[in-house]
Every structure is written in structure tokens, then in C-alpha cells.
């Protein structure tokens, strides 16, 4: 993914009880193949990790009211997330005014950058000063803070990651082994990715912001979310599971042949995993066209009419996708095919007696049996 601009800063923290200090970048990082390779590996690793998805809250404070130089920015109260667990947005206000107030200055700063009123180096310094608080509160050591403006086709992303180092080994020309520091690109303490294009285009259901949410670092993710002035959107795991349930119901309703059902399942999973690998959400419109070529709106209408409560954009959950598959078998005139998530619910397997128990028969099969 081409990089338009990149800033790399250092957050020094020598011990867990010592405060972090920011060493800002004096200039943009020059273009290089090494930089492209590093940022690509970081984004690929990021796409494979657990994330929260959501959107930035509307900002009611002008940039000029909170704008500061990077020097001394850490002393400003707006840099720090709330001391308690109260989120820095007011949902009640959102319902009455259509706007969500946030104490974070970053929605306004991101907008200023998007409108070319602020350069990446200034934005990076401001983020670095604010993130020092998160490092002090949650991490035993510092690292390098990488902020990159990336382009993927017509889409523009802002990607930030805090990376650490590990020891590696090299063998020199003299055949001697030496220890050297290496960037651990597969691990990052905190990260977020903002789809600037999608944010600019708007849309009430758009999930254009994602941030790292490792299971063991929930409070860090909470504080990063508050710092960015973001609200959490849909739950990827729950939405993906509901989508797969809707798909299974649609296959059953349409009474698809086994081969057709398998082809459509593969098409859905391939699309979802491709979107996951690129860090993009699935859209119901695109999915519907994949599921039924002849009736591209049929699956979409099935979801809407059955009221599954799905968002038009669904961030795919890789683990849920990997667990979804179909069991199939054919022998002596009997053909069986069902989705794996039904096992243990409407279908039970009795291994000792070598039998399947189907608790809910498909309607067409029931009609045939009753009419036979």
C-alpha cells in the first residue's frame, strides 16, 4: 500500500515507574523500500488482530480553541482521558441534537489534517504527547510511534502503531555472530486505523475507525478510544455470527442444492476473509450479489424482512469465519448437508449409537414426509 507520508517518533521509558518522554521527529521519514516493507508488515499484522470498530464523535470545539505546539502539549488537560470510567461523550445529547460532544481534540485535528490545515508532522507530535499518558498508565516500556498516511486505490487511511524491539542475531562478513535490535513488527501495544475517505464521505452506519483491542489490554483500548474521541460501533464477532445465521436460513429457505449451497458458502467466506485481510468491512449489498447472481437483492431483502438487526457494514471476525463450515455426507441414497453451527443446537450427534438427531426439519422435507 503506497505511503504518502510517514512520521516515526520515539517514546522513551527506561522503567515501569518512570514517566515516558517523547522524542519528536525533526522531519518526515524519507521514502524507501524498507519503510514500505515495514509499514506493510505492520498493517498485515494489525488486520489479523482483534479490533474494535466504530466512528469518531462530532466535535463541538474548533481546532483553534485547542491547538497547541507539541512542546508543552502534555501539560494540557485535553490530552488526558477522563480519570473515571465515564466515556467522554454524551449519548443523550446526541439523541436531541444529532451531534455527540467529546472532550477529545483529535476529531478536529484529524479534520484539519484532512483539509490540509495541518501537516502530518504536527499531528504526529500532538498524538505522541497525548499517547505518553497511555504508555505511563498501561505499559512498562516505550517504543517507536509510527504514523503513516496510506493510499489503497482511491481510499486513504491514517495508520498509527506503537512498536517495540526485540533482540535478533546477525552473522557478519567475518562469520561472527552478533546481537542486534529489531523491530517486532508482529506485535504492537496500541494501534488504530482511520479510513479518511470513508469518514469524509459520511454515512450514519459507517464503521471507518478501528483500534487494537487485545483481550488482555481492555483498559488500554478504552483509554485509546476515549483519547481519539471515538464511540464503539458494532460488535464484529456478534455481527459476523448473525450474518452467517442469516445466510444459513436463506440457504434453507431457498432449498438450494448441496453443490450450489457449498459454492455460495465458499463465495461468502472468501469475500469475508478477503475483506478481513485488507482491514475493510463487508457490505450487505456486495454480499447479496455474491450469494445469488440471478437475484442480487434477494439475500439483502431476506435480511431486512427477517429483521436480523444487521448493520449495512459488518467488520468481519476472522475466528468466527474460520469456525464456519458445512458438514456433508452421502451414502446409500441418503444425502446430508448442514452448517457446523447447527451441531449441538437443532442437530445432535450421538457418537455411541452412530446417529444424527434432527430437531427441526426443513419445511419442504416435512411436507414431503407428511404427504408421502
Coordinates of C-alpha atoms in Angstrom, one line a residue:
X1 CA 0.0 0.0 0.0
X2 CA 1.7 3.3 -1.1
X3 CA 2.7 5.6 1.7
X4 CA 2.0 9.4 1.1
X5 CA 3.9 10.4 4.2
X6 CA 5.2 8.9 7.4
X7 CA 6.5 10.1 10.7
X8 CA 8.4 8.0 13.2
X9 CA 8.9 9.2 16.8
X10 CA 10.4 7.6 19.9
X11 CA 8.7 7.3 23.2
X12 CA 11.4 6.7 25.8
X13 CA 10.6 4.9 29.1
X14 CA 13.5 3.3 30.9
X15 CA 11.5 1.7 33.7
X16 CA 7.9 0.9 34.6
X17 CA 7.8 3.6 37.3
X18 CA 9.5 6.4 35.2
X19 CA 7.5 8.8 33.0
X20 CA 7.7 8.5 29.3
X21 CA 9.2 11.2 27.2
X22 CA 8.6 11.9 23.6
X23 CA 11.5 12.4 21.1
X24 CA 9.6 14.0 18.2
X25 CA 10.7 13.6 14.6
X26 CA 12.6 16.5 13.0
X27 CA 11.2 15.7 9.6
X28 CA 9.1 13.2 7.6
X29 CA 10.7 9.9 7.1
X30 CA 12.1 9.7 3.6
X31 CA 10.6 7.2 1.1
X32 CA 12.3 3.9 1.0
X33 CA 11.6 0.2 0.2
X34 CA 12.5 -0.6 3.8
X35 CA 9.8 1.8 5.1
X36 CA 7.2 0.4 2.7
X37 CA 8.0 -3.1 3.8
X38 CA 7.8 -2.3 7.5
X39 CA 4.5 -0.5 7.3
X40 CA 3.1 -3.2 5.1
X41 CA 4.0 -5.9 7.6
X42 CA 2.6 -3.8 10.5
X43 CA -0.7 -3.3 8.7
X44 CA -0.9 -7.0 7.7
X45 CA -0.3 -8.0 11.4
X46 CA -2.9 -5.4 12.5
X47 CA -5.5 -6.8 10.2
X48 CA -5.1 -10.2 11.8
X49 CA -5.6 -9.0 15.4
X50 CA -8.8 -8.4 17.5
X51 CA -10.1 -4.9 17.0
X52 CA -12.9 -2.6 17.9
X53 CA -14.7 -0.8 15.2
X54 CA -16.6 2.5 15.4
X55 CA -16.5 6.1 14.4
X56 CA -15.3 9.5 15.6
X57 CA -17.8 11.6 17.6
X58 CA -18.8 15.0 16.3
X59 CA -16.5 17.7 17.8
X60 CA -18.1 20.8 19.1
X61 CA -14.8 22.7 19.8
X62 CA -12.9 24.5 17.0
X63 CA -9.3 23.5 16.3
X64 CA -8.1 27.0 17.1
X65 CA -9.5 26.7 20.7
X66 CA -7.4 23.6 21.5
X67 CA -4.5 23.9 19.1
X68 CA -1.0 23.9 20.7
X69 CA 2.5 23.4 19.8
X70 CA 3.9 20.0 20.5
X71 CA 6.2 21.4 23.1
X72 CA 4.3 21.5 26.4
X73 CA 1.2 19.8 24.9
X74 CA 1.4 17.1 27.6
X75 CA 0.5 19.7 30.2
X76 CA -2.8 20.4 28.7
X77 CA -5.8 18.8 30.3
X78 CA -7.4 18.0 26.9
X79 CA -4.7 15.5 26.3
X80 CA -5.7 13.2 29.0
X81 CA -8.7 10.8 29.1
X82 CA -11.1 11.1 31.9
X83 CA -9.9 9.9 35.3
X84 CA -13.0 7.8 35.9
X85 CA -14.7 5.3 33.6
X86 CA -17.3 7.8 32.3
X87 CA -16.9 8.0 28.5
X88 CA -16.1 11.4 27.1
X89 CA -19.3 11.6 25.0
X90 CA -22.9 12.3 25.8
X91 CA -25.4 9.9 24.1
X92 CA -28.4 11.9 25.4
X93 CA -27.1 15.0 23.8
X94 CA -26.6 13.0 20.5
X95 CA -30.2 12.0 20.5
X96 CA -31.5 15.5 20.9
X97 CA -29.1 17.4 18.7
X98 CA -27.7 14.9 16.3
X99 CA -24.2 15.7 17.5
X100 CA -22.1 13.9 20.1
X101 CA -19.9 16.1 22.3
X102 CA -16.4 14.9 23.1
X103 CA -13.6 16.2 25.2
X104 CA -11.1 14.9 22.7
X105 CA -9.4 17.4 20.4
X106 CA -8.4 14.7 17.9
X107 CA -11.6 14.5 15.7
X108 CA -11.0 18.2 15.0
X109 CA -7.3 17.7 14.4
X110 CA -7.9 14.8 12.0
X111 CA -10.3 17.0 10.1
X112 CA -7.8 19.8 10.0
X113 CA -5.2 17.4 8.6
X114 CA -7.7 16.1 6.0
X115 CA -8.4 19.6 4.9
X116 CA -4.6 20.4 4.6
X117 CA -4.8 22.9 7.5
X118 CA -2.2 20.8 9.5
X119 CA 0.7 18.7 8.4
X120 CA 1.4 15.1 9.4
X121 CA 4.5 16.0 11.5
X122 CA 2.4 18.4 13.7
X123 CA -0.4 15.9 14.0
X124 CA 2.1 13.1 14.9
X125 CA 3.7 15.3 17.7
X126 CA 0.3 16.0 19.1
X127 CA -0.7 12.4 19.1
X128 CA 2.7 11.4 20.6
X129 CA 2.3 13.8 23.5
X130 CA -1.2 12.5 24.3
X131 CA -0.2 8.9 24.0
X132 CA 2.5 9.4 26.6
X133 CA -0.2 9.2 29.2
X134 CA -1.4 5.8 27.9
X135 CA 2.2 4.5 28.0
X136 CA 2.7 5.7 31.6
X137 CA -0.6 4.2 32.7
X138 CA -0.5 0.9 30.9
X139 CA 2.9 -0.1 29.6
X140 CA 6.2 -0.9 31.2
X141 CA 8.3 0.4 28.3
X142 CA 8.2 2.7 25.4
X143 CA 8.9 2.2 21.7
X144 CA 8.6 3.8 18.4
X145 CA 5.4 5.5 17.3
X146 CA 4.8 5.2 13.6
X147 CA 2.1 7.4 11.9
X148 CA 1.6 6.8 8.2
X149 CA -0.8 8.3 5.6
X150 CA -1.5 5.4 3.2
X151 CA -3.4 5.1 -0.1
X152 CA -5.2 2.0 -1.4
X153 CA -6.7 2.8 -4.8
X154 CA -9.0 5.7 -4.2
X155 CA -9.1 5.1 -0.4
X156 CA -6.9 7.0 2.0
X157 CA -6.0 5.7 5.5
X158 CA -4.3 7.1 8.6
X159 CA -2.5 4.3 10.4
X160 CA -0.7 4.6 13.8
X161 CA 1.1 1.8 15.7
X162 CA 3.4 1.7 18.8
X163 CA 6.0 -0.9 18.1
X164 CA 8.7 -2.3 20.3
X165 CA 12.1 -4.0 19.8
X166 CA 13.5 -7.4 20.3
X167 CA 17.0 -8.9 20.1
X168 CA 17.9 -10.6 16.9
X169 CA 21.1 -12.3 15.6
X170 CA 23.2 -11.5 12.6
X171 CA 26.3 -13.2 11.2
X172 CA 28.8 -10.7 9.8
X173 CA 31.1 -11.0 6.9
X174 CA 33.7 -12.3 9.3
X175 CA 31.4 -15.2 10.3
X176 CA 30.9 -13.8 13.8
X177 CA 27.5 -13.9 15.4
X178 CA 26.3 -10.6 16.9
X179 CA 23.2 -9.4 18.6
X180 CA 21.2 -6.6 17.1
X181 CA 17.9 -4.8 17.9
X182 CA 15.0 -5.5 15.6
X183 CA 11.5 -4.0 15.3
X184 CA 9.0 -6.6 16.4
X185 CA 6.5 -6.0 13.6
X186 CA 4.2 -8.8 14.6
X187 CA 3.5 -7.2 18.0
X188 CA 2.2 -3.8 18.8
X189 CA 1.0 -2.3 22.1
X190 CA -1.6 0.0 20.6
X191 CA -2.7 0.9 17.1
X192 CA -5.6 2.4 15.2
X193 CA -6.6 2.8 11.6
X194 CA -8.8 5.6 10.3
X195 CA -10.3 5.5 6.9
X196 CA -10.1 9.1 5.9
X197 CA -12.0 8.7 2.7
X198 CA -15.0 6.9 4.3
X199 CA -15.1 9.4 7.1
X200 CA -15.1 12.3 4.6
X201 CA -18.0 10.6 2.6
X202 CA -20.0 10.3 5.8
X203 CA -22.9 7.8 6.4
X204 CA -24.7 7.1 9.6
X205 CA -23.7 3.4 9.8
X206 CA -20.1 3.7 8.5
X207 CA -17.5 1.9 10.6
X208 CA -14.5 3.8 9.4
X209 CA -12.3 3.6 12.5
X210 CA -10.7 0.5 14.1
X211 CA -8.4 0.2 17.0
X212 CA -6.4 -2.6 18.6
X213 CA -8.3 -4.4 21.3
X214 CA -6.3 -7.3 22.7
X215 CA -8.1 -9.4 25.2
X216 CA -5.6 -8.6 28.0
X217 CA -5.5 -4.9 27.4
X218 CA -9.1 -3.8 27.6
X219 CA -8.4 -0.7 29.7
X220 CA -5.7 0.4 27.3
X221 CA -8.2 0.1 24.4
X222 CA -10.8 2.0 26.5
X223 CA -8.4 4.9 27.1
X224 CA -7.2 5.0 23.4
X225 CA -10.8 5.1 22.3
X226 CA -11.5 8.0 24.7
X227 CA -8.3 9.8 23.7
X228 CA -9.4 9.6 20.0
X229 CA -12.9 10.8 20.8
X230 CA -14.5 7.7 19.3
X231 CA -17.6 5.7 20.1
X232 CA -17.7 1.9 19.6
X233 CA -19.9 0.7 16.8
X234 CA -21.0 -2.9 16.0
X235 CA -19.5 -6.0 17.6
X236 CA -17.6 -7.8 14.8
X237 CA -18.0 -11.3 16.4
X238 CA -21.7 -10.9 17.1
X239 CA -22.4 -9.3 13.7
X240 CA -20.4 -12.0 11.8
X241 CA -22.2 -14.8 13.7
X242 CA -25.6 -13.2 12.9
X243 CA -24.7 -12.8 9.3
X244 CA -23.8 -16.5 9.0
X245 CA -27.0 -17.5 10.7
X246 CA -28.9 -15.3 8.2
X247 CA -27.1 -17.0 5.3
X248 CA -27.9 -20.5 6.6
X249 CA -31.6 -19.5 7.0
X250 CA -31.6 -18.2 3.4
X251 CA -30.0 -21.4 2.0
X252 CA -32.7 -23.4 3.8
X253 CA -35.5 -21.1 2.7
X254 CA -34.3 -21.3 -1.0
X255 CA -33.8 -25.0 -0.7
X256 CA -30.5 -24.8 -2.5
X257 CA -28.9 -27.9 -3.9
X258 CA -26.0 -29.2 -2.0
X259 CA -23.4 -28.2 -4.6
X260 CA -24.9 -24.7 -5.0
X261 CA -25.0 -24.3 -1.2
X262 CA -21.3 -25.2 -1.0
X263 CA -20.4 -22.8 -3.8
X264 CA -22.3 -19.9 -2.2
X265 CA -20.8 -20.7 1.2
X266 CA -17.3 -20.7 -0.3
X267 CA -18.0 -17.4 -2.1
X268 CA -19.3 -15.7 1.1
X269 CA -16.3 -16.9 3.2
X270 CA -13.8 -16.0 0.5
X271 CA -15.2 -12.5 0.3
X272 CA -15.3 -12.0 4.1
X273 CA -11.8 -13.3 4.6
X274 CA -10.5 -11.0 1.8
X275 CA -12.2 -8.0 3.4
X276 CA -10.7 -9.0 6.7
X277 CA -7.2 -9.3 5.2
X278 CA -7.5 -5.8 3.9
X279 CA -8.9 -4.4 7.1
X280 CA -12.2 -3.5 5.4
X281 CA -15.8 -4.1 6.4
X282 CA -18.2 -6.3 4.5
X283 CA -21.3 -4.6 2.9
X284 CA -24.7 -6.3 2.7
X285 CA -25.1 -5.1 -0.9
X286 CA -21.9 -6.8 -2.1
X287 CA -22.7 -10.0 -0.1
X288 CA -26.2 -10.2 -1.5
X289 CA -24.9 -10.1 -5.1
X290 CA -22.4 -12.8 -4.3
X291 CA -25.0 -15.1 -2.7
X292 CA -27.4 -15.0 -5.6
X293 CA -26.3 -14.0 -9.0
X294 CA -29.8 -14.2 -10.6
X295 CA -31.4 -12.2 -7.7
X296 CA -28.7 -9.9 -6.4
X297 CA -31.1 -8.2 -3.9
X298 CA -32.7 -11.3 -2.6
X299 CA -30.4 -12.0 0.3
X300 CA -30.4 -8.3 1.3
X301 CA -34.2 -8.3 1.3
X302 CA -34.2 -11.6 3.3
X303 CA -32.0 -9.9 6.0
X304 CA -34.2 -6.8 6.1
X305 CA -37.5 -8.6 6.1
X306 CA -36.5 -11.1 8.8
X307 CA -35.1 -8.2 11.0
X308 CA -31.8 -9.7 11.9
X309 CA -30.7 -6.3 13.1
X310 CA -27.5 -6.3 11.0
X311 CA -25.7 -3.1 10.1
X312 CA -25.2 -2.4 6.4
X313 CA -21.5 -2.6 7.0
X314 CA -20.1 -5.5 9.0
X315 CA -16.5 -5.8 10.2
X316 CA -15.6 -9.5 9.7
X317 CA -14.4 -11.5 12.6
X318 CA -11.8 -14.0 11.4
X319 CA -12.2 -16.5 14.2
X320 CA -15.9 -16.8 13.6
X321 CA -15.4 -17.2 9.9
X322 CA -12.8 -19.9 10.4
X323 CA -15.3 -21.8 12.6
X324 CA -18.0 -21.7 9.9
X325 CA -18.2 -24.7 7.6
X326 CA -20.7 -27.2 6.4
X327 CA -20.8 -30.9 7.2
X328 CA -21.8 -33.0 4.2
X329 CA -22.2 -36.8 3.6
X330 CA -23.8 -39.1 1.1
X331 CA -24.3 -42.9 1.4
X332 CA -26.9 -45.4 0.2
X333 CA -29.3 -42.9 -1.2
X334 CA -29.0 -40.5 1.8
X335 CA -27.5 -37.1 1.3
X336 CA -27.0 -34.8 4.4
X337 CA -25.6 -31.3 4.5
X338 CA -25.8 -28.7 7.3
X339 CA -23.9 -25.8 8.7
X340 CA -21.5 -26.5 11.6
X341 CA -23.1 -24.0 14.0
X342 CA -26.3 -26.1 14.0
X343 CA -24.4 -29.0 15.6
X344 CA -25.4 -29.1 19.3
X345 CA -28.5 -27.0 18.7
X346 CA -31.1 -28.2 16.2
X347 CA -28.9 -31.1 15.3
X348 CA -27.3 -33.6 17.7
X349 CA -24.7 -36.3 17.0
X350 CA -24.9 -39.4 19.1
X351 CA -21.5 -41.0 18.6
X352 CA -22.2 -44.1 20.7
X353 CA -25.3 -45.0 18.6
X354 CA -23.9 -43.6 15.4
X355 CA -26.9 -41.4 14.6
X356 CA -27.9 -37.8 14.0
X357 CA -30.9 -36.3 15.7
X358 CA -32.6 -33.5 13.7
X359 CA -34.9 -31.5 15.9
X360 CA -36.2 -29.1 13.4
X361 CA -36.9 -30.5 9.9
X362 CA -36.9 -28.2 6.8
X363 CA -40.4 -27.3 5.8
X364 CA -40.2 -28.8 2.4
X365 CA -38.8 -32.1 3.7
X366 CA -41.6 -32.1 6.3
X367 CA -44.2 -31.5 3.6
X368 CA -42.8 -34.4 1.6
X369 CA -42.8 -36.8 4.5
X370 CA -46.4 -35.8 5.5
X371 CA -47.6 -36.2 2.0
X372 CA -45.8 -39.4 1.3

